[in-house]
Amino acid sequence: CFMGYGLITFTRPYRIGDFVEINGYAGKVIDIDGFATTLAETGAVHQLTGKTIVMPNSAVLSHPVRNVSATGQYMVNLYKIAVPFDIDLDKAETAAVQAAEAATAQWREQADRHLRLIEDSAFLDLPSSRPKVLWASVDAKYHVMTVRFACPVQERVVTEQTIFRDFWRGYRRDAEMPKLASVE
């Protein structure tokens, strides 16, 4: 645990207030001491559950750490939506981009400036804050439509929910909705 604490202290993979994923657990870092890191647990839709997870610091020696808030105030989020295989891909993509653009309009320019500053200072190549749709076919029943967008870290859940609802409203308005496939 002390070796893990040394690694945390010197490399700073996360700090108090960051949202992280370690060894299958996700949450907001609320405490770091010599033995353990305490997370306020977040569930499947990134909502705080009211539970805490005490993770021994030795976990950072044997498991990768994903810091969701590593880019600071704004993050690039990938939100996956399962859609039926027989959906009209063009209409779905248009509806998703429109929903994401509307949901992120108020901060998109600020997010883009923020991400460009990080690129310049850290020599990274980050994606644009402009919403984009990416596709993957999982099986013959459904596709996974991934909506990429930038948002403030604290607004991720609200933005995902807004995009989800507005996507389906927009798609229904523009097309006859196909029968939904079950997602396993």
Short mmCIF file of C-alpha atoms in Angstrom, two decimals:
data_model
loop_
_atom_site.label_atom_id
_atom_site.label_comp_id
_atom_site.label_asym_id
_atom_site.label_seq_id
_atom_site.Cartn_x
_atom_site.Cartn_y
_atom_site.Cartn_z
CA CYS A 1 0.00 0.00 0.00
CA PHE A 2 2.85 2.39 0.80
CA MET A 3 4.45 1.69 -2.59
CA GLY A 4 1.11 2.49 -4.22
CA TYR A 5 0.86 5.66 -2.14
CA GLY A 6 4.35 6.63 -3.32
CA LEU A 7 3.29 6.10 -6.92
CA ILE A 8 0.14 8.20 -6.36
CA THR A 9 2.18 10.93 -4.65
CA PHE A 10 4.86 11.20 -7.34
CA THR A 11 2.95 10.50 -10.57
CA ARG A 12 -0.43 12.03 -9.63
CA PRO A 13 -2.68 9.69 -11.64
CA TYR A 14 -5.56 11.27 -9.72
CA ARG A 15 -6.33 13.85 -7.06
CA ILE A 16 -9.15 14.47 -4.62
CA GLY A 17 -12.20 15.50 -6.64
CA ASP A 18 -11.27 13.51 -9.77
CA PHE A 19 -13.60 10.86 -11.19
CA VAL A 20 -11.66 7.62 -11.66
CA GLU A 21 -12.07 3.96 -12.57
CA ILE A 22 -9.80 1.40 -10.92
CA ASN A 23 -10.11 -2.39 -11.12
CA GLY A 24 -13.75 -2.27 -12.24
CA TYR A 25 -14.80 0.30 -9.63
CA ALA A 26 -15.75 3.87 -10.47
CA GLY A 27 -16.23 6.96 -8.35
CA LYS A 28 -15.15 10.38 -7.22
CA VAL A 29 -11.94 10.47 -5.17
CA ILE A 30 -12.82 11.83 -1.72
CA ASP A 31 -9.75 10.81 0.31
CA ILE A 32 -6.20 9.55 -0.19
CA ASP A 33 -4.02 8.38 2.70
CA GLY A 34 -0.99 6.13 3.14
CA PHE A 35 -3.03 2.94 2.93
CA ALA A 36 -6.07 3.54 0.75
CA THR A 37 -7.99 5.75 -1.63
CA THR A 38 -11.66 6.32 -0.84
CA LEU A 39 -14.12 6.77 -3.69
CA ALA A 40 -17.71 7.99 -3.58
CA GLU A 41 -19.12 5.26 -5.82
CA THR A 42 -20.79 6.08 -9.12
CA GLY A 43 -23.16 3.62 -10.75
CA ALA A 44 -23.68 2.54 -14.34
CA VAL A 45 -25.02 5.94 -15.42
CA HIS A 46 -22.31 7.89 -13.57
CA GLN A 47 -24.59 8.88 -10.68
CA LEU A 48 -23.28 8.91 -7.12
CA THR A 49 -24.84 5.97 -5.29
CA GLY A 50 -24.29 7.14 -1.71
CA LYS A 51 -21.85 4.28 -1.12
CA THR A 52 -18.09 4.52 -0.67
CA ILE A 53 -15.35 2.23 -1.91
CA VAL A 54 -12.09 1.96 0.00
CA MET A 55 -9.46 0.84 -2.49
CA PRO A 56 -6.03 -0.20 -1.18
CA ASN A 57 -3.34 1.95 -2.77
CA SER A 58 -1.60 -1.23 -3.89
CA ALA A 59 -4.32 -1.49 -6.57
CA VAL A 60 -2.57 1.23 -8.60
CA LEU A 61 0.50 -1.04 -8.88
CA SER A 62 -1.42 -3.89 -10.51
CA HIS A 63 -4.42 -2.27 -12.22
CA PRO A 64 -4.73 0.55 -14.72
CA VAL A 65 -6.23 3.81 -13.49
CA ARG A 66 -8.65 5.66 -15.76
CA ASN A 67 -8.99 9.29 -14.73
CA VAL A 68 -12.20 10.50 -16.36
CA SER A 69 -11.57 14.10 -15.30
CA ALA A 70 -7.90 14.22 -16.34
CA THR A 71 -8.50 17.09 -18.77
CA GLY A 72 -9.73 19.35 -16.01
CA GLN A 73 -12.94 21.35 -16.19
CA TYR A 74 -14.06 19.89 -19.56
CA MET A 75 -13.97 16.31 -20.77
CA VAL A 76 -14.60 14.50 -24.02
CA ASN A 77 -17.29 11.92 -23.37
CA LEU A 78 -18.23 8.87 -25.43
CA TYR A 79 -21.88 8.01 -24.83
CA LYS A 80 -23.12 4.72 -26.28
CA ILE A 81 -26.71 4.17 -27.38
CA ALA A 82 -27.90 0.77 -28.63
CA VAL A 83 -30.13 1.15 -31.67
CA PRO A 84 -32.01 -1.49 -33.70
CA PHE A 85 -30.12 -3.04 -36.60
CA ASP A 86 -32.74 -1.92 -39.12
CA ILE A 87 -32.65 1.74 -38.05
CA ASP A 88 -32.09 4.38 -40.74
CA LEU A 89 -28.44 5.19 -39.97
CA ASP A 90 -28.44 8.58 -41.68
CA LYS A 91 -31.56 9.79 -39.86
CA ALA A 92 -30.29 8.42 -36.56
CA GLU A 93 -26.91 10.10 -36.99
CA THR A 94 -28.54 13.42 -37.91
CA ALA A 95 -30.88 13.23 -34.90
CA ALA A 96 -27.99 12.34 -32.56
CA VAL A 97 -25.73 15.14 -33.79
CA GLN A 98 -28.57 17.66 -33.53
CA ALA A 99 -29.37 16.49 -30.00
CA ALA A 100 -25.71 16.69 -28.95
CA GLU A 101 -25.18 20.09 -30.54
CA ALA A 102 -28.24 21.50 -28.75
CA ALA A 103 -27.20 19.96 -25.41
CA THR A 104 -23.64 21.31 -25.60
CA ALA A 105 -24.15 24.65 -27.36
CA GLN A 106 -23.79 26.81 -24.24
CA TRP A 107 -20.24 25.65 -23.45
CA ARG A 108 -18.88 24.16 -26.70
CA GLU A 109 -16.64 27.16 -27.57
CA GLN A 110 -15.23 27.30 -24.03
CA ALA A 111 -14.63 23.54 -24.09
CA ASP A 112 -12.85 23.79 -27.42
CA ARG A 113 -10.55 26.57 -26.13
CA HIS A 114 -9.89 24.55 -22.95
CA LEU A 115 -9.02 21.39 -24.90
CA ARG A 116 -6.75 23.33 -27.32
CA LEU A 117 -4.85 24.80 -24.34
CA ILE A 118 -4.28 21.30 -22.98
CA GLU A 119 -3.12 20.15 -26.41
CA ASP A 120 -0.59 22.97 -26.62
CA SER A 121 0.75 22.59 -23.09
CA ALA A 122 0.79 18.78 -22.89
CA PHE A 123 1.62 17.99 -26.55
CA LEU A 124 -1.55 15.93 -26.91
CA ASP A 125 -3.91 15.52 -29.83
CA LEU A 126 -7.41 15.80 -28.38
CA PRO A 127 -10.63 15.56 -30.38
CA SER A 128 -12.70 18.59 -31.23
CA SER A 129 -15.51 19.60 -28.90
CA ARG A 130 -17.88 19.37 -31.86
CA PRO A 131 -20.29 16.41 -31.49
CA LYS A 132 -19.64 13.40 -33.68
CA VAL A 133 -21.29 10.00 -34.13
CA LEU A 134 -19.32 6.76 -34.46
CA TRP A 135 -20.87 3.38 -35.35
CA ALA A 136 -20.17 -0.24 -34.43
CA SER A 137 -22.19 -3.34 -35.29
CA VAL A 138 -22.44 -5.64 -32.33
CA ASP A 139 -24.56 -8.39 -33.88
CA ALA A 140 -27.54 -8.80 -36.24
CA LYS A 141 -29.93 -7.30 -33.66
CA TYR A 142 -28.48 -3.88 -32.94
CA HIS A 143 -25.78 -1.31 -33.63
CA VAL A 144 -24.00 0.76 -31.05
CA MET A 145 -24.10 4.44 -31.84
CA THR A 146 -21.44 6.32 -29.88
CA VAL A 147 -22.02 10.04 -29.53
CA ARG A 148 -18.80 11.93 -28.83
CA PHE A 149 -19.17 15.35 -27.21
CA ALA A 150 -17.34 17.70 -24.85
CA CYS A 151 -18.91 18.91 -21.62
CA PRO A 152 -18.04 20.10 -18.13
CA VAL A 153 -17.12 17.08 -16.00
CA GLN A 154 -19.94 17.83 -13.55
CA GLU A 155 -22.51 18.01 -16.41
CA ARG A 156 -21.76 14.62 -17.97
CA VAL A 157 -24.80 12.78 -16.63
CA VAL A 158 -27.29 15.55 -17.35
CA THR A 159 -25.88 15.99 -20.85
CA GLU A 160 -26.02 12.24 -21.60
CA GLN A 161 -29.65 12.08 -20.47
CA THR A 162 -30.57 15.16 -22.52
CA ILE A 163 -28.91 13.73 -25.63
CA PHE A 164 -30.62 10.36 -25.14
CA ARG A 165 -34.09 11.84 -24.81
CA ASP A 166 -33.66 14.44 -27.56
CA PHE A 167 -32.16 11.85 -29.92
CA TRP A 168 -35.19 9.58 -29.66
CA ARG A 169 -37.62 12.51 -29.89
CA GLY A 170 -35.85 13.80 -32.98
CA TYR A 171 -35.60 10.37 -34.57
CA ARG A 172 -39.28 9.58 -33.96
CA ARG A 173 -40.25 12.91 -35.42
CA ASP A 174 -38.29 12.19 -38.62
CA ALA A 175 -38.88 8.48 -39.13
CA GLU A 176 -41.20 5.65 -38.32
CA MET A 177 -39.51 4.00 -35.36
CA PRO A 178 -38.50 0.37 -35.92
CA LYS A 179 -39.15 -2.27 -33.30
CA LEU A 180 -36.51 -2.06 -30.53
CA ALA A 181 -34.16 -4.98 -30.09
CA SER A 182 -33.26 -6.16 -26.62
CA VAL A 183 -29.76 -5.27 -25.46
CA GLU A 184 -27.95 -8.02 -23.61
#
